[in-house]
Tab-separated table of C-alpha atoms in Angstrom:
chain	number	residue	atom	x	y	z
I	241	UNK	CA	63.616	43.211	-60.749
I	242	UNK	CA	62.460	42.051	-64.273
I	243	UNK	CA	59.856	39.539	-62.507
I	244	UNK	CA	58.791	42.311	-60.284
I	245	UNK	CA	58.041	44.497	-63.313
I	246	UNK	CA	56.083	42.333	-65.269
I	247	UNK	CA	53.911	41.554	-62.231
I	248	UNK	CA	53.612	45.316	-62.303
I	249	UNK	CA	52.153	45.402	-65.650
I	250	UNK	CA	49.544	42.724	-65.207
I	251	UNK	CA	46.389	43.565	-63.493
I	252	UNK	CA	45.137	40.431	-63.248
I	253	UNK	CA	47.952	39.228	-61.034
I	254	UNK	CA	47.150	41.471	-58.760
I	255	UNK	CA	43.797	40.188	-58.421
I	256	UNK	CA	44.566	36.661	-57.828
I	257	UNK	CA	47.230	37.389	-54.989
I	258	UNK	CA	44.639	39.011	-53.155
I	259	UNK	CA	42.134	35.985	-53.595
I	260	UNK	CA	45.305	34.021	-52.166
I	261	UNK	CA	45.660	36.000	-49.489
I	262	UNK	CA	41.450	36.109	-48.526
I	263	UNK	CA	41.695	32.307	-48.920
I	264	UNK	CA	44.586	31.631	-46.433
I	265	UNK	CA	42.881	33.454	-43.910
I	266	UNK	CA	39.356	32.446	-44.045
I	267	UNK	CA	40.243	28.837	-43.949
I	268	UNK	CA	42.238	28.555	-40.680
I	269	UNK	CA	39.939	30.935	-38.469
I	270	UNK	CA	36.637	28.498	-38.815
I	271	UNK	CA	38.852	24.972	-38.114
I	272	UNK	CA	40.126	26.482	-34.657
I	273	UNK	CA	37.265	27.996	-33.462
I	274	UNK	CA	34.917	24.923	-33.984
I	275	UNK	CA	37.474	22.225	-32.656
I	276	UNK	CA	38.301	24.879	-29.573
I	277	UNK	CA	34.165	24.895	-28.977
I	278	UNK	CA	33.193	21.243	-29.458
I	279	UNK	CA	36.258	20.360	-27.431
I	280	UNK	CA	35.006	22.566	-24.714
I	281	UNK	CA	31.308	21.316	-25.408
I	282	UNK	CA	32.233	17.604	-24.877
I	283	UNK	CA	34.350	18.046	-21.663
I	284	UNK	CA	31.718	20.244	-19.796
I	285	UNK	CA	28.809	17.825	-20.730
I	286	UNK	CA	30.978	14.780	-20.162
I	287	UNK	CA	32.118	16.311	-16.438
I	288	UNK	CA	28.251	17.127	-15.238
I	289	UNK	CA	26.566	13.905	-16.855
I	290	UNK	CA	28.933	11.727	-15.438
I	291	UNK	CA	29.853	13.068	-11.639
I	292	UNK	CA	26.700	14.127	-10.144
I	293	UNK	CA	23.480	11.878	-10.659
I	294	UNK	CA	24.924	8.627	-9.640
I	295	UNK	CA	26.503	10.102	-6.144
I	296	UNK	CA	23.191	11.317	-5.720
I	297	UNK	CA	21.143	8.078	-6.707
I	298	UNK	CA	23.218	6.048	-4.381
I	299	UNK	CA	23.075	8.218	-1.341
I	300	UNK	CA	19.655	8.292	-1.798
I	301	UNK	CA	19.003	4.692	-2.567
I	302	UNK	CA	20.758	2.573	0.164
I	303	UNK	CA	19.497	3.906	3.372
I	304	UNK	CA	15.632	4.570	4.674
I	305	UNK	CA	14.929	8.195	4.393
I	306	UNK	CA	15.834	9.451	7.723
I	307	UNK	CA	12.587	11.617	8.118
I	308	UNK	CA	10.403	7.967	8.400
I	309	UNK	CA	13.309	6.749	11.010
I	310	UNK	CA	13.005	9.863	13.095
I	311	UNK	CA	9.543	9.684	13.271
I	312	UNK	CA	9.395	6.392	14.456
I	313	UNK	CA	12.123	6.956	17.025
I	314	UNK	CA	10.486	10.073	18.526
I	315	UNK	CA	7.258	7.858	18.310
I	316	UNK	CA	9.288	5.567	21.053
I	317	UNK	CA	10.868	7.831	23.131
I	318	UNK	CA	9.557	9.962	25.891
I	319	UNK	CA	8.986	13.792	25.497
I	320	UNK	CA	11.732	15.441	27.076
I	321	UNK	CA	14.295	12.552	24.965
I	322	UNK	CA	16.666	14.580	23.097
I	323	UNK	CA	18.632	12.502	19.826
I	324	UNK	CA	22.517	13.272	18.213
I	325	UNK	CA	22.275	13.533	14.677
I	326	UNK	CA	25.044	10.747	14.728
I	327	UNK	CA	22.271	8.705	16.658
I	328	UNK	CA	20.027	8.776	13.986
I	329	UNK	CA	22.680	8.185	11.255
I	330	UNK	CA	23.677	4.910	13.394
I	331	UNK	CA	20.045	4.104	13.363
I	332	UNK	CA	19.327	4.565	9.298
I	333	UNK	CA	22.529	2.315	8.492
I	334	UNK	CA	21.162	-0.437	10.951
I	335	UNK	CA	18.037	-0.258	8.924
I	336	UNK	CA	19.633	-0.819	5.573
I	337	UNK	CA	22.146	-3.574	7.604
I	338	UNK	CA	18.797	-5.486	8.995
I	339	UNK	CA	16.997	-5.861	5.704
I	340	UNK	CA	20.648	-6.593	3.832
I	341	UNK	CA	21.289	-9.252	6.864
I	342	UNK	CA	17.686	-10.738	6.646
I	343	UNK	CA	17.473	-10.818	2.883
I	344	UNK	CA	20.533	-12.753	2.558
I	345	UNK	CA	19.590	-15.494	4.716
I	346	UNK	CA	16.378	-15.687	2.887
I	347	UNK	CA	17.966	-15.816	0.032
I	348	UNK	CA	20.503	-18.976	0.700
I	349	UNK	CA	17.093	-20.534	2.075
I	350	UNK	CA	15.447	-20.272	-1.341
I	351	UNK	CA	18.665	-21.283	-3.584
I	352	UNK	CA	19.074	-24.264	-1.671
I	353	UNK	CA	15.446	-25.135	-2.643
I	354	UNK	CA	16.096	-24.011	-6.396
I	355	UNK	CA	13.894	-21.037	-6.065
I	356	UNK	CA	14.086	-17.321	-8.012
I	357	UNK	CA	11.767	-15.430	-5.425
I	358	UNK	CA	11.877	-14.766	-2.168
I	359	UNK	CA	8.560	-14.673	-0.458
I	360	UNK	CA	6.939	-13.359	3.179
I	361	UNK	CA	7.551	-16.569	4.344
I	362	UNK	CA	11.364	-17.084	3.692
I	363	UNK	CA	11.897	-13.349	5.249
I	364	UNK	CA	9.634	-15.454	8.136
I	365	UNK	CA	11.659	-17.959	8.371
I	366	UNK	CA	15.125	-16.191	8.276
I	367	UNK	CA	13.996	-13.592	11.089
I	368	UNK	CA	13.161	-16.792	13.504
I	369	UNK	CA	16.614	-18.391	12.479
I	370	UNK	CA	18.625	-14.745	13.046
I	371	UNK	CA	17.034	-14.558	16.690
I	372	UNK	CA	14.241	-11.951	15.920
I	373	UNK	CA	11.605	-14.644	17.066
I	374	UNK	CA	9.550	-12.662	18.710
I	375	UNK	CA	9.070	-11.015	15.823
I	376	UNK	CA	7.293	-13.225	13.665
I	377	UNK	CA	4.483	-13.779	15.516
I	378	UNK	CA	3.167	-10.195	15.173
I	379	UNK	CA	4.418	-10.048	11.643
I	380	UNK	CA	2.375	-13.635	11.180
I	381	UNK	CA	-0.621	-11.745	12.410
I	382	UNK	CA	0.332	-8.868	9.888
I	383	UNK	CA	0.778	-10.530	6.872
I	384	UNK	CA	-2.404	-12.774	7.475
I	385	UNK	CA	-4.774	-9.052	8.074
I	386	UNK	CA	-2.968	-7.771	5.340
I	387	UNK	CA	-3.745	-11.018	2.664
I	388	UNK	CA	-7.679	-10.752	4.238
I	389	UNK	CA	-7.585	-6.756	2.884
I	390	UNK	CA	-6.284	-8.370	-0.356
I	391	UNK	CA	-8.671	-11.050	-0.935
I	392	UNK	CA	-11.816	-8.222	-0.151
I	393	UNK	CA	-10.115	-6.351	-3.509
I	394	UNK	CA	-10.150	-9.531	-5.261
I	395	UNK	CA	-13.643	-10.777	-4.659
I	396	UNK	CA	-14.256	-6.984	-6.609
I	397	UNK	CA	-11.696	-8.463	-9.484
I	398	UNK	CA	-13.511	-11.730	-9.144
I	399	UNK	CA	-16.948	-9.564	-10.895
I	400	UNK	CA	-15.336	-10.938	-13.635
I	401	UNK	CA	-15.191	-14.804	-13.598
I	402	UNK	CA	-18.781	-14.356	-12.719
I	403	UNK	CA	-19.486	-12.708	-15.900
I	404	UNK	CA	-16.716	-15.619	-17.769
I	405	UNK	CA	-19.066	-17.942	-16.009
I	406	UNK	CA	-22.193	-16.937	-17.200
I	407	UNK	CA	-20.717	-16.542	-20.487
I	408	UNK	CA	-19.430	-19.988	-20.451
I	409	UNK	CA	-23.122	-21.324	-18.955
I	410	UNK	CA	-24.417	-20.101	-22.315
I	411	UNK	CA	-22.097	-21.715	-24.506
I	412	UNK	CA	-22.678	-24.916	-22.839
I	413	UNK	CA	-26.401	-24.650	-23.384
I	414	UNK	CA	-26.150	-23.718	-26.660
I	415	UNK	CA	-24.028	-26.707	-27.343
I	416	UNK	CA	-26.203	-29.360	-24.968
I	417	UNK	CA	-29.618	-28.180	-27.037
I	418	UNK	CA	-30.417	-26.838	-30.439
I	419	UNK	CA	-29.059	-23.838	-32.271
I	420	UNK	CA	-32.348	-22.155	-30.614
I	421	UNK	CA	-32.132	-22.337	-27.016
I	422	UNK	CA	-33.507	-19.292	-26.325
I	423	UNK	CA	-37.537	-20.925	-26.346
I	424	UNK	CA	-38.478	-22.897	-23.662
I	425	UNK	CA	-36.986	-26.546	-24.690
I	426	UNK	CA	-39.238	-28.973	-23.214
I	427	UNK	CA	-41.952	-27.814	-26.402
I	428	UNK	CA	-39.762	-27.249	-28.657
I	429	UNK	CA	-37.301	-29.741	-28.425
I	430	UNK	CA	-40.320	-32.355	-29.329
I	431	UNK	CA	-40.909	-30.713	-32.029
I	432	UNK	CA	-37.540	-30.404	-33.596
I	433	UNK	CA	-37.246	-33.926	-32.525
I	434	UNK	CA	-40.079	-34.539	-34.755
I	435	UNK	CA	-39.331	-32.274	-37.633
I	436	UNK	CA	-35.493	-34.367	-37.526
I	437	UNK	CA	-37.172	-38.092	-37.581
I	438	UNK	CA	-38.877	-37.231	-40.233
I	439	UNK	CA	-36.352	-35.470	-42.305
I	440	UNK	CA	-33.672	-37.903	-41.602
I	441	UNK	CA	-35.664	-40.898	-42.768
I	442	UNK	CA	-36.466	-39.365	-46.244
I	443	UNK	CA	-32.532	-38.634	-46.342
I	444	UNK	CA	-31.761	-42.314	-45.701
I	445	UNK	CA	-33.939	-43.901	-47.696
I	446	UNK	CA	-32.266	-41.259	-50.794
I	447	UNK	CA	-28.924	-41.349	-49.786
I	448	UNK	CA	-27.195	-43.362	-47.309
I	449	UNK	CA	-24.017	-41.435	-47.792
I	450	UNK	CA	-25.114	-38.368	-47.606
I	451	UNK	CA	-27.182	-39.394	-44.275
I	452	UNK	CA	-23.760	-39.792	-42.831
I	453	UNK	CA	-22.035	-36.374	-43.856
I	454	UNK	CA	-25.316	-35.175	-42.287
I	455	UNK	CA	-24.574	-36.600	-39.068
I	456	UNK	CA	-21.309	-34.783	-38.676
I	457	UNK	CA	-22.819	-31.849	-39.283
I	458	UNK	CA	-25.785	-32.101	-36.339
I	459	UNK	CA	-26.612	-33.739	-33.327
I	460	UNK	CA	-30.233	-34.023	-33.713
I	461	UNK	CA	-29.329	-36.003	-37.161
I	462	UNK	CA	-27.228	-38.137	-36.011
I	463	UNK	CA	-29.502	-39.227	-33.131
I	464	UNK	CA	-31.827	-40.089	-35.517
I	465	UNK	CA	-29.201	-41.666	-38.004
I	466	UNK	CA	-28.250	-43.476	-34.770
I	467	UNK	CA	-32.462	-44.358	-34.672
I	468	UNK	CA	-32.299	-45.832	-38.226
I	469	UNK	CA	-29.868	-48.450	-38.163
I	470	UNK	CA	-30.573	-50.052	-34.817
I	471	UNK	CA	-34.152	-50.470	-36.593
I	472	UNK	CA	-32.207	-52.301	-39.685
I	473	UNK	CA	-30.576	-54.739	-37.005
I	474	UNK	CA	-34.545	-55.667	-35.919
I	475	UNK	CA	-35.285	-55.804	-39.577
I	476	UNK	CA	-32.477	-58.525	-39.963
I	477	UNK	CA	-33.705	-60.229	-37.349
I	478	UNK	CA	-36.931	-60.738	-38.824
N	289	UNK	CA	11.818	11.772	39.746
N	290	UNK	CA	8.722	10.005	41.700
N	291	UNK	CA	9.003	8.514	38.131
N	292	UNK	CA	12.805	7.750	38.347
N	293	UNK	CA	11.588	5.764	41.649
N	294	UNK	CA	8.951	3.738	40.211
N	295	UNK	CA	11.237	2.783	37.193
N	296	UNK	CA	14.442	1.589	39.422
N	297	UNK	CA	11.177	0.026	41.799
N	298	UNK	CA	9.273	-2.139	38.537
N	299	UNK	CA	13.390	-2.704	37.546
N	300	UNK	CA	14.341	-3.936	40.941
N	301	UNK	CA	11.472	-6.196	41.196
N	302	UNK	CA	11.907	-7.692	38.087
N	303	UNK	CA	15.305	-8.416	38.421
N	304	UNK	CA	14.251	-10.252	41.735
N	305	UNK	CA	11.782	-12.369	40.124
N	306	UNK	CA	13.730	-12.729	37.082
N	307	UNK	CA	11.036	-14.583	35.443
N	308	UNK	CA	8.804	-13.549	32.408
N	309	UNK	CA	5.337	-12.766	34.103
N	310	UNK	CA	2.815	-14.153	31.291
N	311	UNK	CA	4.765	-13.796	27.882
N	312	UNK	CA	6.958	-16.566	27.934
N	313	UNK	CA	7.472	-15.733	24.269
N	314	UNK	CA	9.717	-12.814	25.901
N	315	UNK	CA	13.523	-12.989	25.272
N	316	UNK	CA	14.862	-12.527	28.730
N	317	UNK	CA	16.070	-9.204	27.997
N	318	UNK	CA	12.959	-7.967	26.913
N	319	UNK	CA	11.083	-9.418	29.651
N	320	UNK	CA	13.438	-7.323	32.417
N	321	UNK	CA	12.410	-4.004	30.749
N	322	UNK	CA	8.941	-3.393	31.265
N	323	UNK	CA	9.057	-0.976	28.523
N	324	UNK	CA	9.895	-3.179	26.099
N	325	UNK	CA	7.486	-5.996	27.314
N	326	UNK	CA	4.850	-3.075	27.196
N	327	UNK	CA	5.752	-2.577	23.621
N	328	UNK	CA	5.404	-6.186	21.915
N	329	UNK	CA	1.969	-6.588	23.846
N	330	UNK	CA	1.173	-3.063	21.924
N	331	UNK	CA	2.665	-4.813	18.576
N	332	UNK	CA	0.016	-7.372	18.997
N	333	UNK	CA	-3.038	-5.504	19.287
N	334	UNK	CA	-1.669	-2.844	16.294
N	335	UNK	CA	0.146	-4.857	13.800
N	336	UNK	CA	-3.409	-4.350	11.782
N	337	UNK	CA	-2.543	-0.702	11.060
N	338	UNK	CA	-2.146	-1.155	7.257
N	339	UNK	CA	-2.954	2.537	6.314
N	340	UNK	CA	0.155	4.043	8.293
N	341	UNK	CA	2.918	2.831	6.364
N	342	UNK	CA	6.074	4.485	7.817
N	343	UNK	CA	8.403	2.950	5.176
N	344	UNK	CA	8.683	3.202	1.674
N	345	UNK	CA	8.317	-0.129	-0.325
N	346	UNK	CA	9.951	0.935	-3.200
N	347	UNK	CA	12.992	1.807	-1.045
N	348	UNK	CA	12.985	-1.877	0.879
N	349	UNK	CA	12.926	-3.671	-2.325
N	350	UNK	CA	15.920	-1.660	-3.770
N	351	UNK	CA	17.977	-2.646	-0.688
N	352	UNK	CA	17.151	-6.159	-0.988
N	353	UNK	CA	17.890	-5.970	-4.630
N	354	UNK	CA	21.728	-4.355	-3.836
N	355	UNK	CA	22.523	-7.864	-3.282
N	356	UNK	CA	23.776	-9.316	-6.654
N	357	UNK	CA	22.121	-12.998	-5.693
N	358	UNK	CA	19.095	-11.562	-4.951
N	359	UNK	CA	17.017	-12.093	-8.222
N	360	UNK	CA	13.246	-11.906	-7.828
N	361	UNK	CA	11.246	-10.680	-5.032
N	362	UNK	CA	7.147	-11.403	-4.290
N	363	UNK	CA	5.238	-8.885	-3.861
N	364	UNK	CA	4.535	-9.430	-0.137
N	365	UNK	CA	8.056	-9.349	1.219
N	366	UNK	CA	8.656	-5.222	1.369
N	367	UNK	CA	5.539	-5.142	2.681
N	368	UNK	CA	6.459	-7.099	5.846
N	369	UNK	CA	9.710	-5.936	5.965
N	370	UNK	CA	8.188	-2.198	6.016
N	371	UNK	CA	6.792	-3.675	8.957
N	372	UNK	CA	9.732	-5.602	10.563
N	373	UNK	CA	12.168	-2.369	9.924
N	374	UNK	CA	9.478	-0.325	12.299
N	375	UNK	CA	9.288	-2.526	14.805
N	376	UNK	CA	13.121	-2.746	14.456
N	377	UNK	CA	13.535	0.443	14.783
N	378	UNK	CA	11.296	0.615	18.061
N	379	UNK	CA	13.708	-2.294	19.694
N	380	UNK	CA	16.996	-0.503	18.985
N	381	UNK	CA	15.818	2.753	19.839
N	382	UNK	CA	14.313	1.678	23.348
N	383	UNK	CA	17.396	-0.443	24.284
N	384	UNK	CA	19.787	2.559	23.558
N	385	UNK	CA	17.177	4.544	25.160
N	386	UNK	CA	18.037	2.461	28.680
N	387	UNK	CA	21.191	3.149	28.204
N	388	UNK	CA	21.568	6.739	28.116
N	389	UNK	CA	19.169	6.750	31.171
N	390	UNK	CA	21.738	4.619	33.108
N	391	UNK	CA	24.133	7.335	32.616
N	392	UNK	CA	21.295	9.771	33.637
N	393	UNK	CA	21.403	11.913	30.515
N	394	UNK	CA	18.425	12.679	28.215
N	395	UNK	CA	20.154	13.153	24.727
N	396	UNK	CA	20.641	9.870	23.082
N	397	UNK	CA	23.952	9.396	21.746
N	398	UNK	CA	25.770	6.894	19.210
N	399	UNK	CA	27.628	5.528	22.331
N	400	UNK	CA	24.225	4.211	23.764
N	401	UNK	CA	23.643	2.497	20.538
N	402	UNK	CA	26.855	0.549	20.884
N	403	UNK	CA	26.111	-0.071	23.990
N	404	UNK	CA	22.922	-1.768	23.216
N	405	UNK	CA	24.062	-3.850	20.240
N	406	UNK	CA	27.227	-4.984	22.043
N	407	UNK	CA	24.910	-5.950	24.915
N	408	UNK	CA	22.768	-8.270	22.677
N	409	UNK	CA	23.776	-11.246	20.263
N	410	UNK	CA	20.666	-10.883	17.931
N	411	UNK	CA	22.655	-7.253	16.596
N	412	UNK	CA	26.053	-8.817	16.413
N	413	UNK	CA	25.438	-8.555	13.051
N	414	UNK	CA	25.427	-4.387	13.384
N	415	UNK	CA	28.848	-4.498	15.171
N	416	UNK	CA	30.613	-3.688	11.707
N	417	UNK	CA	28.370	-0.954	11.290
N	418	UNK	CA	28.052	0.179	15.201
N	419	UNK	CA	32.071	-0.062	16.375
N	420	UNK	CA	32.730	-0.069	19.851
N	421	UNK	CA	33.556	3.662	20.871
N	422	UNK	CA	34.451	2.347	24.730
N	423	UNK	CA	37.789	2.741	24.333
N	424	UNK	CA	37.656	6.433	23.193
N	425	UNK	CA	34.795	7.012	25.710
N	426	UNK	CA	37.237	5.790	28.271
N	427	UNK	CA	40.304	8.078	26.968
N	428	UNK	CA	38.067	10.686	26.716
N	429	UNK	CA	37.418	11.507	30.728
N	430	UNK	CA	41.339	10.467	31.302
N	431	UNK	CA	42.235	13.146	28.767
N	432	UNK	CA	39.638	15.699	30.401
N	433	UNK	CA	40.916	15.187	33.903
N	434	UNK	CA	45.101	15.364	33.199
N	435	UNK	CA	46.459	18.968	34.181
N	436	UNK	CA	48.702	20.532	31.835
N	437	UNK	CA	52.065	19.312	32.558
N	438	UNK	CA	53.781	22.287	30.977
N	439	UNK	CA	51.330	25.132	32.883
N	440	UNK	CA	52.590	28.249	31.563
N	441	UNK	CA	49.211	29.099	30.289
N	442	UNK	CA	49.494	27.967	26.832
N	443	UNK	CA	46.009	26.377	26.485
N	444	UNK	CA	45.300	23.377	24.062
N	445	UNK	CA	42.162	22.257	22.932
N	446	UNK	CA	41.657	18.330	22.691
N	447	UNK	CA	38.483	17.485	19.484
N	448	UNK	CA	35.910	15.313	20.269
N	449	UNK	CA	36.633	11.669	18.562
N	450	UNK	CA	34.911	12.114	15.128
N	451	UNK	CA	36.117	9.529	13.478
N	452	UNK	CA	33.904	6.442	12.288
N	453	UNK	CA	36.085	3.553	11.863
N	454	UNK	CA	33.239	1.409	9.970
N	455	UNK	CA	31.990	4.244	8.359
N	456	UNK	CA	34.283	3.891	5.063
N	457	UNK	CA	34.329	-0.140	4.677
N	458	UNK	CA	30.504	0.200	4.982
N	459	UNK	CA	30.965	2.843	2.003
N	460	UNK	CA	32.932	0.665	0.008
N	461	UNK	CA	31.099	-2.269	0.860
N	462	UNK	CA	27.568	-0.404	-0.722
N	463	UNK	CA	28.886	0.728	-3.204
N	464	UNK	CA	30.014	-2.468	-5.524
N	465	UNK	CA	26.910	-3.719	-5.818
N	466	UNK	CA	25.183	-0.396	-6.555
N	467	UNK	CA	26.530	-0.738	-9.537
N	468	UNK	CA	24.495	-3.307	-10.565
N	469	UNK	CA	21.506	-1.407	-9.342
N	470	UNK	CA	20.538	-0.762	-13.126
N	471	UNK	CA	19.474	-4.538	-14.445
N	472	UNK	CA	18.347	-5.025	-11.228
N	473	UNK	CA	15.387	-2.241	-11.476
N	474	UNK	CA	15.043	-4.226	-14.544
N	475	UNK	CA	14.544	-7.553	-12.836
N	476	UNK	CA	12.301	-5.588	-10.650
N	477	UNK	CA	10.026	-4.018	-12.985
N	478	UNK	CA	9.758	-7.805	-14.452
N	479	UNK	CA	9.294	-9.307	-11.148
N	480	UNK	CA	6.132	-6.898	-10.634
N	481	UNK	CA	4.593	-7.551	-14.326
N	482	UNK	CA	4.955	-11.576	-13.226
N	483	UNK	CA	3.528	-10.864	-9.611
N	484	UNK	CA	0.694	-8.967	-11.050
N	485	UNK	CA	-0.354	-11.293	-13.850
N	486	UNK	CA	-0.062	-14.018	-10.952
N	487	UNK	CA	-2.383	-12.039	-8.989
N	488	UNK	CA	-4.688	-11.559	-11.632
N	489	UNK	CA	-4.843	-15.687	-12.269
N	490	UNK	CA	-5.450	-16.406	-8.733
């Protein structure tokens, strides 16, 4: 009763009970509603991301879409022919089982021959070893049309290596002839022919040195550097 | 049924003969169906439809790719298996096609599938996919024609057999390497990039 009464007295102690008390419940209310909602976040987003898309993906993926097989089936049958849906069920799973059953034989052909890619031919060759001869000649026929329809888009791509080509014809007669090809050579060539003889042999009668770092520098100089000393050797003969 | 005639006629006289007539190329059962012979002298002339693809290529290469060993596959190999799966599709379909006629119905049913890759070796391989349904198929007329043996007018229904034995193995079997499916788009998208630059040298 004494501690009660100086409590009493004090204002201030009043106060700070009440902060105490606004404290203790502010602080618990936030903690359990976030966990409670992140919880529920993670287990929601975690159930739809993971369940759905894959089932979906994989149904999709392994079997021909059964619209193309229908097609083709009705394309085969007569008019008044009538097919279960189990029929054309059994027929999309032999699809997938053919291509599986051809691919795989293909595929033992090329790792026993230490190749990484299967081409036309191995699927070929694995159809006439499975007993589906009598397909490969019309597929032969196929594939040959279809690498003929090919070729016709590359001879478009092929506009380029023309254009390489010419590019590359320039560069070579830039390098055969002088710096300017673009005159008629015949002429002109003399001339600079000319113009070098007589340059080169004031060079090496100067400088027989720098006659020599001239010739690495052009071919006209060193043809006539070339010139020069085969005319010493007659000299020495004399 | 003038038609019916002619068929069981052309049938008749080519089980006689027994001989392929100018396509020795012809497996024998293709050569005693004149349907069928019909339709690989059609292949011949048409294989050079390129423009009416029936099957997607994107779809063929992820099937060959479900197989883990599989690693890289040209450019030109969906493209004649787009072709191959068609004319597969044709082969079946017409074989099972005989077979429901034999049995003088117009519907074509799961049973005449069976029946047609059971009655071939090249589709042994689609035996795990097509099981046998004769013994049900048998059962099922036995079941039909038994009387009641109780008779007091208590009627019982008996279900159709529904069940696909293959069905689930097949599941299972996909489904492994499916899982895989991921690095192998990879590979794929790779395997394009290479074929195209290879394309682009030649």
């Amino acid at each position: 009763m004494e501690r009660g009464a100086p409590f009493s007295h004090y204002q201030l102690p009043k106060s700070i009970s009440e902060l105490n008390l606004d404290q203790h419940s502010n602080n618990p209310t936030p903690m359990t509603s976030s966990v409670v909602v992140a919880g529920a976040g993670d287990k929601n987003n975690g159930i739809v991301v993971q369940q759905q898309p894959p089932c979906v993906a994989r149904e999709q993926d392994q079997y021909m879409p059964i619209a193309n097989v229908i097609r083709i089936m009705r394309k085969t049958l007569p008019s008044h022919a009538k097919i279960s849906d189990d029929a054309k069920e059994t027929i999309q799973e032999c699809v997938s089982e053919y291509i599986s059953f051809v691919t795989g034989e293909a595929n033992e052909r090329c790792q026993r021959e230490q190749r990484k890619t299967i081409t036309a031919e191995d699927i070929l060759w694995a159809m006439s070893k499975l007993g589906f001869d009598n397909y490969v000649d019309p597929l032969t026929v196929f594939i040959n049309r279809y690498r003929e329809i090919e070729t016709d888009r590359g001879s478009a791509l092929r506009g380029e290596p023309p254009s390489l080509r010419q590019t590359y014809g320039g560069n070579g007669i830039g390098f055969h002839g002088p710096s300017h090809g673009l005159p008629p050579p015949g002429p002109y060539g003399y001339g600079m022919l000319d113009q070098s003889m007589v340059m080169g042999g004031g060079r090496y009668y100067q400088n027989g040195s720098s006659g020599q770092d001239e010739s690495s520098v052009g071919g006209g100089s060193s043809s006539s550097i070339n010139g020069m000393p085969a005319f010493d050797h007659y000299g020495q003969y004399k | 049924m003038a038609e019916n005639n002619n068929n069981n006629g052309d049938n008749m006289n080519n089980d006689n003969h027994q001989q392929p007539p100018s396509y020795s190329q012809l497996p024998p059962m293709a050569s005693s169906n004149p349907q069928l012979r019909n339709y690989w002298i059609e292949q011949m002339e048409t294989v050079s439809d390129f423009k009416n693809r029936q099957l997607p290529l994107a779809r063929i290469k992820k099937i060959m790719k479900a197989d883990p060993d599989v690693h890289m596959v040209s450019a030109e190999a969906p493209i004649i298996f787009a072709k191959a799966c068609e004319m597969f599709i044709v082969d079946l379909t017409m074989r099972s096609w005989l077979k429901a006629e034999e049995n003088k119905r117009h519907t074509l049913q799961k049973s005449d599938i069976s029946n047609a890759v059971a009655s071939s070796f090249t589709y042994d391989f689609l035996l795990d996919v097509v099981p046998k349904d004769e013994s049900i198929a048998t059962a099922d007329p036995g079941f039909v024609a038994m009387p009641h043996p109780d008779g007091g007018g208590v009627p019982q229904y008996y279900y159709p057999p529904g069940v696909v034995m293959g069905t689930p193995m097949v599941g299972s079997g996909m489904y492994a390497p499916s899982q895989a499916w991921p690095a192998a788009a990879g590979d794929g998208e790779d395997d394009a990039e290479d074929n195209g630059g290879n394309g682009g040298g030649n």
